[in-house]
XYZ file of C-alpha atoms in Angstrom:
566
model
C 14.125 5.504 -9.871
C 17.034 7.818 -8.574
C 19.786 7.600 -6.018
C 17.711 9.867 -4.202
C 13.812 8.985 -5.244
C 10.941 11.223 -3.915
C 9.922 9.224 -0.853
C 5.963 8.749 -0.937
C 3.812 9.287 2.035
C 1.148 6.480 2.005
C -1.972 6.898 4.408
C -3.092 3.321 4.630
C -6.455 4.428 5.523
C -7.113 6.465 2.787
C -5.563 3.950 0.526
C -7.249 1.032 1.474
C -10.629 2.943 1.805
C -10.250 4.536 -1.853
C -8.987 1.402 -3.350
C -11.682 -1.190 -1.803
C -14.321 1.226 -3.078
C -17.321 -0.635 -4.868
C -18.756 1.671 -7.426
C -22.335 2.102 -7.018
C -24.873 2.227 -9.917
C -27.765 5.072 -10.288
C -31.251 5.109 -11.429
C -32.970 6.307 -13.725
C -32.857 10.521 -13.254
C -35.872 12.434 -12.050
C -37.046 15.543 -13.230
C -36.879 17.178 -9.629
C -33.009 16.120 -9.396
C -30.540 18.946 -8.893
C -26.791 19.693 -8.588
C -26.998 20.305 -4.948
C -23.292 21.650 -4.728
C -22.716 25.317 -4.811
C -20.343 26.877 -6.844
C -19.913 23.330 -8.527
C -17.597 25.253 -11.010
C -15.721 27.546 -9.158
C -16.608 30.335 -11.110
C -17.121 32.319 -8.194
C -13.167 31.812 -6.787
C -13.469 29.705 -3.236
C -17.035 31.065 -2.330
C -18.529 27.968 -0.566
C -15.243 25.746 -0.263
C -13.073 25.941 2.533
C -9.288 24.362 1.649
C -6.652 23.396 4.127
C -3.269 25.160 4.941
C -4.300 27.823 2.344
C -3.992 25.062 -0.243
C -6.215 26.326 -2.838
C -6.889 28.550 -5.235
C -8.766 28.739 -8.945
C -7.207 29.290 -12.131
C -8.178 29.779 -15.565
C -6.391 27.600 -17.160
C -6.679 24.411 -16.948
C -10.317 23.916 -16.414
C -12.735 21.349 -17.712
C -16.010 23.671 -18.799
C -16.437 27.283 -17.999
C -13.854 29.835 -16.924
C -12.583 28.992 -13.471
C -11.122 25.575 -11.925
C -9.666 24.788 -8.372
C -6.186 24.340 -8.133
C -4.662 23.081 -5.017
C -1.047 21.928 -3.985
C -0.431 19.619 -1.278
C 2.131 19.492 1.173
C 4.756 17.702 3.316
C 2.393 17.438 6.005
C -0.957 18.454 4.304
C -3.078 16.964 1.394
C -4.811 20.170 0.144
C -8.220 19.105 1.127
C -11.304 21.654 0.174
C -14.698 20.956 1.185
C -18.379 22.011 1.082
C -21.283 21.535 3.209
C -24.171 20.076 1.030
C -27.622 19.885 1.964
C -29.391 17.026 1.091
C -33.015 15.641 1.944
C -32.872 12.677 4.210
C -33.243 8.677 2.894
C -32.026 10.006 -0.825
C -29.701 8.446 -3.449
C -27.057 10.865 -4.627
C -24.725 10.612 -7.599
C -21.392 12.708 -6.298
C -18.567 13.232 -9.353
C -15.592 15.692 -10.523
C -13.654 16.019 -12.783
C -9.983 15.918 -11.889
C -6.243 16.564 -13.570
C -2.996 16.689 -12.388
C -1.604 14.727 -9.571
C -3.068 12.189 -7.007
C -6.789 13.194 -6.831
C -9.290 11.860 -4.216
C -13.355 12.642 -4.043
C -15.236 11.537 -1.396
C -18.136 12.502 1.234
C -18.521 12.337 4.800
C -21.445 12.618 6.945
C -23.586 10.514 4.996
C -25.029 8.953 7.800
C -25.157 5.547 6.185
C -21.835 4.485 4.357
C -19.402 7.663 3.762
C -17.509 6.890 0.159
C -14.531 7.875 -1.371
C -12.801 7.006 -4.935
C -9.434 8.259 -6.555
C -7.314 8.547 -9.343
C -3.274 8.489 -9.859
C -1.544 11.339 -11.929
C -3.677 12.284 -15.038
C -2.135 14.648 -17.874
C -5.786 15.301 -19.398
C -8.955 15.614 -17.529
C -10.575 12.774 -15.883
C -13.709 12.234 -14.427
C -14.273 10.901 -11.043
C -17.739 9.000 -9.738
C -19.564 6.943 -6.780
C -22.921 7.488 -5.063
C -24.175 7.396 -1.235
C -27.273 7.407 0.332
C -28.539 9.842 2.777
C -29.770 8.358 6.533
C -33.124 8.996 8.065
C -31.949 12.289 9.620
C -29.235 13.502 7.400
C -29.818 16.732 6.078
C -26.209 18.042 5.278
C -23.139 16.009 4.224
C -19.721 17.072 3.391
C -18.509 16.563 0.086
C -14.190 16.891 -0.384
C -11.658 16.648 -2.490
C -7.716 16.145 -1.828
C -4.343 15.203 -2.977
C -1.727 13.849 -1.604
C 1.431 14.307 0.912
C 4.003 16.510 -0.899
C 2.667 15.111 -4.456
C 1.939 17.617 -7.484
C -0.839 19.758 -7.433
C -4.317 18.826 -8.114
C -6.940 20.735 -10.232
C -10.703 19.977 -9.696
C -13.471 21.256 -11.908
C -17.209 20.555 -12.391
C -18.659 18.852 -8.764
C -21.705 17.396 -9.065
C -23.687 16.493 -6.112
C -26.678 15.257 -7.762
C -30.078 14.009 -6.507
C -33.130 14.575 -4.710
C -33.115 18.937 -3.912
C -31.839 19.480 -0.600
C -32.801 22.958 -0.102
C -29.706 24.333 -0.506
C -29.802 26.329 -3.583
C -27.288 24.718 -5.708
C -26.078 25.186 -9.003
C -29.113 23.003 -10.285
C -30.294 21.674 -13.464
C -29.880 17.845 -14.162
C -27.268 15.689 -16.455
C -28.760 14.610 -20.313
C -27.893 12.041 -22.054
C -24.597 12.133 -22.966
C -22.973 12.188 -26.494
C -21.364 9.324 -28.342
C -17.859 8.592 -27.689
C -15.739 9.610 -30.610
C -11.812 8.647 -31.307
C -12.339 4.878 -30.674
C -8.940 2.919 -31.328
C -7.108 -0.204 -30.832
C -4.320 0.348 -28.431
C -3.179 -2.656 -27.789
C -3.769 -6.393 -28.157
C -1.981 -9.817 -27.066
C -3.153 -13.253 -27.968
C -6.712 -13.378 -25.833
C -7.063 -9.829 -25.670
C -7.966 -6.286 -27.254
C -7.524 -2.913 -25.587
C -9.416 0.285 -26.681
C -9.258 3.834 -26.257
C -11.464 6.448 -26.736
C -12.343 10.277 -26.463
C -13.994 12.001 -23.170
C -17.326 12.891 -23.385
C -18.553 15.778 -21.556
C -21.856 14.645 -18.657
C -20.687 11.158 -18.836
C -20.217 9.203 -15.622
C -19.405 5.930 -17.498
C -19.025 4.114 -20.463
C -20.090 0.814 -21.787
C -17.716 -1.201 -24.209
C -19.703 -3.420 -27.113
C -18.012 -6.283 -28.649
C -19.882 -7.529 -31.640
C -23.085 -6.234 -30.738
C -23.121 -7.707 -27.130
C -22.190 -5.442 -23.852
C -19.025 -7.107 -22.507
C -17.785 -4.402 -19.935
C -18.231 -0.882 -18.478
C -15.677 1.198 -17.403
C -15.218 4.686 -15.583
C -11.974 5.985 -17.559
C -11.801 6.136 -21.412
C -9.932 2.966 -21.642
C -10.438 -0.737 -21.516
C -9.013 -4.417 -22.411
C -11.763 -6.717 -23.319
C -10.203 -10.370 -22.476
C -10.943 -13.862 -22.881
C -10.805 -13.743 -27.000
C -9.756 -16.244 -29.429
C -6.243 -16.045 -30.953
C -6.119 -14.736 -34.467
C -9.441 -13.629 -34.283
C -10.807 -10.440 -35.508
C -13.557 -8.752 -33.359
C -15.842 -5.695 -33.816
C -16.227 -3.197 -31.033
C -18.247 0.236 -30.140
C -18.371 2.374 -26.907
C -21.093 4.290 -25.263
C -21.397 6.904 -22.838
C -23.324 6.520 -19.935
C -24.889 9.378 -16.748
C -27.891 8.747 -14.633
C -30.194 10.431 -17.416
C -29.529 7.383 -19.499
C -27.168 6.190 -22.516
C -25.396 7.788 -25.192
C -26.226 6.175 -28.913
C -23.107 3.628 -30.045
C -19.713 4.877 -31.604
C -18.759 3.810 -35.007
C -16.795 0.413 -35.122
C -13.401 -0.577 -34.968
C -11.995 -3.844 -35.915
C -9.494 -5.693 -33.627
C -7.448 -8.449 -34.221
C -5.761 -10.838 -31.572
C -2.288 -12.504 -32.331
C -2.016 -15.704 -33.275
C 0.360 -16.886 -30.314
C -0.694 -17.364 -26.856
C 1.297 -16.029 -24.123
C 3.028 -12.970 -22.726
C 6.378 -11.763 -22.402
C 7.213 -12.166 -26.162
C 9.525 -8.933 -26.081
C 13.112 -9.172 -25.537
C 14.529 -11.731 -27.735
C 16.977 -14.774 -25.765
C 16.764 -14.080 -22.192
C 17.388 -16.336 -19.475
C 14.091 -17.978 -17.612
C 14.906 -16.004 -14.633
C 16.631 -13.002 -14.942
C 18.398 -10.111 -12.870
C 18.395 -6.652 -14.128
C 20.543 -3.966 -12.661
C 20.197 -0.037 -13.374
C 24.100 1.714 -13.878
C 24.380 4.857 -13.371
C 25.478 7.258 -15.899
C 26.594 9.969 -13.060
C 28.752 10.530 -10.149
C 26.588 10.601 -6.509
C 29.112 8.598 -4.170
C 28.382 5.042 -5.573
C 30.970 3.181 -6.898
C 32.322 4.492 -10.608
C 31.680 2.103 -12.750
C 32.085 1.349 -16.523
C 29.947 -0.937 -18.403
C 32.069 -3.807 -18.517
C 32.982 -3.945 -14.631
C 29.012 -4.672 -14.260
C 28.884 -8.145 -12.944
C 27.852 -11.257 -14.732
C 24.871 -12.206 -12.567
C 23.067 -9.181 -14.291
C 21.223 -10.302 -17.555
C 19.502 -6.538 -18.283
C 21.779 -3.515 -17.690
C 19.262 -0.258 -17.535
C 22.091 2.876 -18.488
C 20.047 5.711 -16.471
C 19.432 7.685 -18.121
C 18.091 9.230 -21.367
C 17.305 12.966 -21.274
C 14.533 14.945 -22.032
C 14.864 17.373 -25.220
C 13.090 20.604 -26.106
C 11.356 18.535 -28.673
C 7.983 16.609 -27.025
C 8.164 12.915 -26.746
C 12.156 13.117 -27.771
C 14.733 11.705 -25.742
C 18.933 11.947 -25.975
C 21.376 10.253 -24.091
C 24.749 12.417 -22.851
C 28.042 9.891 -21.708
C 28.910 12.130 -18.508
C 32.514 11.087 -19.365
C 34.047 13.214 -17.137
C 31.944 12.106 -13.990
C 32.777 8.550 -14.881
C 36.626 9.267 -14.582
C 37.467 9.834 -18.575
C 35.039 6.968 -19.920
C 34.403 7.462 -23.508
C 31.439 6.989 -25.747
C 33.668 4.403 -27.819
C 34.648 2.364 -24.928
C 31.021 2.823 -23.971
C 30.036 1.206 -27.260
C 32.766 -1.751 -27.111
C 31.937 -2.741 -23.510
C 27.384 -2.588 -24.782
C 28.826 -5.092 -27.807
C 31.091 -7.264 -25.417
C 28.206 -7.799 -22.634
C 25.879 -8.389 -25.842
C 28.559 -10.866 -26.649
C 28.502 -12.881 -22.925
C 24.500 -13.044 -23.746
C 23.390 -10.098 -21.999
C 20.795 -7.042 -22.438
C 21.994 -3.403 -22.618
C 18.846 -0.890 -22.217
C 18.322 2.895 -22.126
C 15.986 3.808 -19.005
C 13.854 6.434 -19.053
C 12.773 9.045 -16.583
C 14.012 8.656 -12.759
C 12.759 10.785 -10.469
C 13.770 13.945 -12.548
C 12.882 12.857 -15.602
C 10.321 14.611 -16.969
C 9.598 13.222 -20.485
C 5.691 13.666 -21.472
C 4.241 11.324 -24.389
C 0.576 12.397 -24.527
C -0.149 12.682 -28.288
C 0.319 11.154 -31.293
C 3.144 13.485 -32.551
C 4.913 12.986 -29.443
C 5.085 9.166 -29.419
C 5.842 9.203 -32.748
C 9.043 11.622 -31.354
C 9.589 9.191 -28.494
C 10.202 5.878 -30.652
C 12.062 7.398 -33.353
C 14.488 8.851 -30.924
C 14.854 5.820 -28.738
C 15.408 3.791 -32.026
C 17.875 6.293 -33.166
C 19.535 5.583 -29.368
C 19.433 1.989 -30.193
C 21.338 2.308 -33.683
C 23.615 4.731 -32.052
C 25.125 3.059 -28.903
C 23.672 -0.606 -29.628
C 20.855 -0.541 -27.079
C 18.625 -3.545 -26.872
C 15.832 -1.797 -26.305
C 14.306 0.717 -23.268
C 13.199 1.213 -19.807
C 9.923 2.890 -19.128
C 11.041 4.787 -15.102
C 8.784 7.963 -15.789
C 7.822 8.920 -12.013
C 5.631 11.803 -12.609
C 2.899 9.824 -14.696
C 2.350 8.911 -18.018
C -0.280 8.400 -20.939
C -1.468 5.199 -21.212
C -2.890 5.492 -24.477
C 0.049 7.630 -25.994
C 3.233 5.788 -24.457
C 1.439 2.308 -25.964
C 1.245 3.916 -29.001
C 5.130 4.960 -28.569
C 6.057 1.721 -27.805
C 3.929 -0.680 -30.509
C 6.050 2.007 -33.322
C 9.374 1.481 -31.293
C 8.489 -2.108 -31.533
C 7.592 -2.227 -35.148
C 10.984 -0.777 -36.029
C 13.277 -2.897 -33.646
C 11.325 -6.164 -34.441
C 10.755 -9.128 -31.556
C 14.497 -8.939 -30.033
C 13.510 -5.567 -28.327
C 13.901 -5.467 -25.198
C 10.950 -3.178 -23.188
C 10.887 -3.220 -19.081
C 8.779 -1.117 -16.774
C 9.705 0.225 -13.619
C 6.631 1.618 -11.682
C 6.337 2.669 -8.015
C 4.010 0.377 -5.848
C 0.809 3.043 -6.392
C 0.773 2.906 -9.919
C 0.401 -1.019 -9.906
C -2.401 -1.261 -6.781
C -5.291 -1.024 -9.391
C -5.295 -2.231 -13.359
C -7.077 0.603 -14.116
C -3.690 2.866 -13.332
C -2.170 4.462 -15.971
C 1.120 2.162 -15.819
C -0.887 -1.070 -15.040
C -2.757 -0.198 -18.386
C 0.284 0.474 -20.427
C 1.450 -2.793 -19.218
C -1.666 -4.375 -20.227
C -1.693 -2.668 -23.508
C 1.642 -3.573 -24.525
C 1.747 -7.146 -23.037
C 2.414 -9.300 -26.280
C 6.324 -7.512 -26.546
C 6.459 -6.530 -22.666
C 9.778 -8.133 -20.877
C 9.311 -7.746 -17.726
C 7.546 -4.973 -14.990
C 10.190 -4.302 -12.024
C 8.101 -2.767 -9.427
C 10.435 -0.548 -6.868
C 9.181 -2.117 -3.773
C 10.957 1.054 -1.785
C 10.623 4.745 -1.154
C 6.725 3.411 -0.363
C 5.421 2.803 2.663
C 2.425 0.412 3.625
C 0.255 -0.726 0.642
C -2.447 -3.199 0.002
C -1.808 -6.845 -1.412
C -3.874 -8.503 -3.570
C -5.747 -10.213 -0.406
C -6.964 -6.531 0.443
C -4.934 -6.470 3.963
C -2.527 -3.827 4.053
C 1.600 -4.660 4.274
C 4.171 -2.704 5.444
C 7.351 -1.963 3.430
C 10.549 -4.167 4.110
C 9.210 -7.567 4.646
C 8.560 -10.616 2.744
C 4.478 -10.031 2.752
C 4.933 -6.776 1.150
C 6.970 -7.703 -1.754
C 4.452 -11.563 -2.354
C 1.225 -9.608 -1.597
C 1.927 -6.628 -3.987
C 3.566 -8.817 -6.528
C 0.038 -11.157 -6.281
C -1.854 -7.922 -7.076
C 0.499 -7.894 -11.233
C 0.071 -11.981 -11.285
C -3.296 -11.802 -10.513
C -4.038 -8.488 -12.528
C -3.509 -9.860 -16.504
C 0.943 -9.958 -16.662
C 2.661 -13.301 -17.335
C 4.754 -14.681 -14.584
C 7.508 -13.532 -16.815
C 6.887 -10.312 -16.902
C 7.245 -9.839 -13.197
C 10.255 -8.748 -11.158
C 11.047 -8.072 -7.664
C 12.634 -4.114 -7.468
C 15.262 -3.564 -4.399
C 17.606 -0.962 -3.215
C 21.318 -3.076 -3.214
C 21.997 -1.199 -0.151
C 20.763 1.303 2.680
C 22.429 3.927 0.931
C 20.569 3.084 -2.481
C 17.317 4.720 -1.397
C 15.518 6.909 1.019
C 13.540 3.533 2.661
C 12.525 -0.118 1.785
C 16.383 -1.697 1.881
C 15.746 -5.179 2.640
C 18.102 -7.808 3.347
C 18.871 -10.439 0.060
C 17.773 -13.008 1.997
C 14.395 -11.598 2.543
C 14.142 -10.800 -1.309
C 15.102 -14.605 -1.979
C 12.207 -15.629 0.609
C 9.936 -13.746 -1.747
C 11.110 -15.335 -4.683
C 10.699 -18.795 -3.416
C 7.335 -17.802 -2.015
C 6.287 -16.753 -5.317
C 8.088 -19.413 -7.403
C 7.512 -22.439 -5.146
C 5.854 -21.934 -2.142
C 8.220 -21.912 0.132
C 9.689 -19.458 2.925
C 6.555 -16.978 2.289
C 5.655 -14.960 5.265
C 2.008 -14.976 6.998
C 0.217 -13.985 3.156
C 1.114 -17.095 0.779
C -0.057 -16.687 -2.729
C -3.454 -19.410 -3.523
C -0.716 -20.817 -6.437
C 2.704 -20.324 -7.122
C 4.531 -18.863 -10.590
C 7.333 -21.015 -11.204
C 8.014 -18.732 -14.522
C 8.664 -15.892 -12.136
C 11.065 -13.725 -14.163
C 13.421 -12.417 -11.315
C 14.387 -9.004 -9.802
C 16.112 -5.887 -10.229
C 18.074 -3.514 -8.003
C 18.906 0.199 -8.046
C 21.811 0.159 -8.604
C 24.780 -2.051 -10.030
C 27.301 0.823 -8.788
C 25.614 0.781 -5.208
C 25.438 -2.978 -5.171
C 29.572 -2.420 -6.126
C 29.742 -0.100 -3.248
C 28.297 -2.991 -1.081
C 31.072 -5.289 -2.385
C 28.438 -7.131 -4.634
C 26.532 -8.882 -1.539
C 23.137 -8.093 -3.617
C 24.260 -9.505 -7.088
C 25.942 -12.313 -5.210
C 23.172 -13.436 -3.495
C 20.292 -12.628 -5.136
C 21.696 -13.114 -8.610
C 22.763 -16.565 -7.681
C 19.148 -17.559 -6.317
C 17.103 -16.105 -9.265
C 19.109 -18.206 -11.527
C 18.722 -21.294 -9.416
C 14.850 -20.764 -9.435
C 13.677 -23.978 -11.321
């Protein structure tokens, strides 16, 4: 969420294939099964592997196991694909897996003779296992296994690739998996009145995990977190987790108890806000947009997000430095007084963490504590009502959830928590941003996804929609509305003018039509949700400054429309 936010390229076909993937189960391991991939751990450099545009190399850190791993760096026109031809047996089923870390990472196979498959994960700050399976055709003797990242995004790392199944005769690394160990570190990372969120440590060799509630299996996942839903309010449950792979299932982990909240619903955070609210980002810098004081922000804005807090040398901690010189001599005392005046008028003023260049990392308990303590200190110093999470370089769902719950414990029920993920971050509930939102649903105010600088993306109906249309707004919002967020926690984030973002600006009329479609079922495009969401929270814009530069046309039109929703 910056005046020059990076523009992401999206290859609709790849995203469609990745997100439409159905994970296939695997049968019992055979004694004859082997890992058919060669140099699977990159211990022999790039031997047996070919990387596009010289994008790949091997590194000694980070590694998942052994002494080396692949590092592949995408470019603007190259996805950093590294591939290997693997000998396989016709008419056989194989488990495909790899451990990945870093930027967007894809794993797939082509030339199977049947259905080619792939899977992917967004940014990950720790090693994560991708896994799927495929069956070869009746005459297939080799397949091409590949990994790749995403155009112009961060480098990804890959290690311990496995094409596990009948020996294809290619001299693979051999050796089948053994039953994994029981997971450790099981914790309750969040609760609502109807759900409990869990997180645990990665288990080496595991391809999936089973979650048990009071001794009964309730869900299976491939990552190291899960949210168990459909629970009764104010009730305690016991949870355990097992690790699985093709060799079998581990023993159960130690048990933890999760107790649901006493009252239903979501969107409990934020204290008193209008049923339908407008969020605007206020720029603490001069980038050509009209310079404003907080007092200059129009009354149509119910939540003013001050952009941005700054990272410090302490892991996870943030600070805030008012750009007095860039803002024409705006003093800290004036800034604080203006915040109080806005609050007296019923508005909320929060501090935003992140933006395009914001590199705040909350990746362990210590940094989570540092984040919560530093944000709370800023709230006390400047009078902020809460925090906005706009981390565009990835986040850790477990520890960001921990940090925000710690902050909530300090600040109380009036705390405002907003989030501004990119479109790719909210395509699946398994993504770290979506997981964080669900983990803190009971204290979350609103998620204002950024419907810009994106490209074509999948809607909740599985169809691809192009940026800049009513359908793009409604079909993508539907994913959040059907994925577990309350309607009151969903807002539409759009640029205030063509100068505010690289792409994705739409006229206020398009925003208003999308709001009507979601809240009332009117003014829809070709996509029409199966039901209406009259409690939809509203809309957001980057930024109040760019809105002012354009004569206030965005807030004047969209702001009035939001507040007039039923």
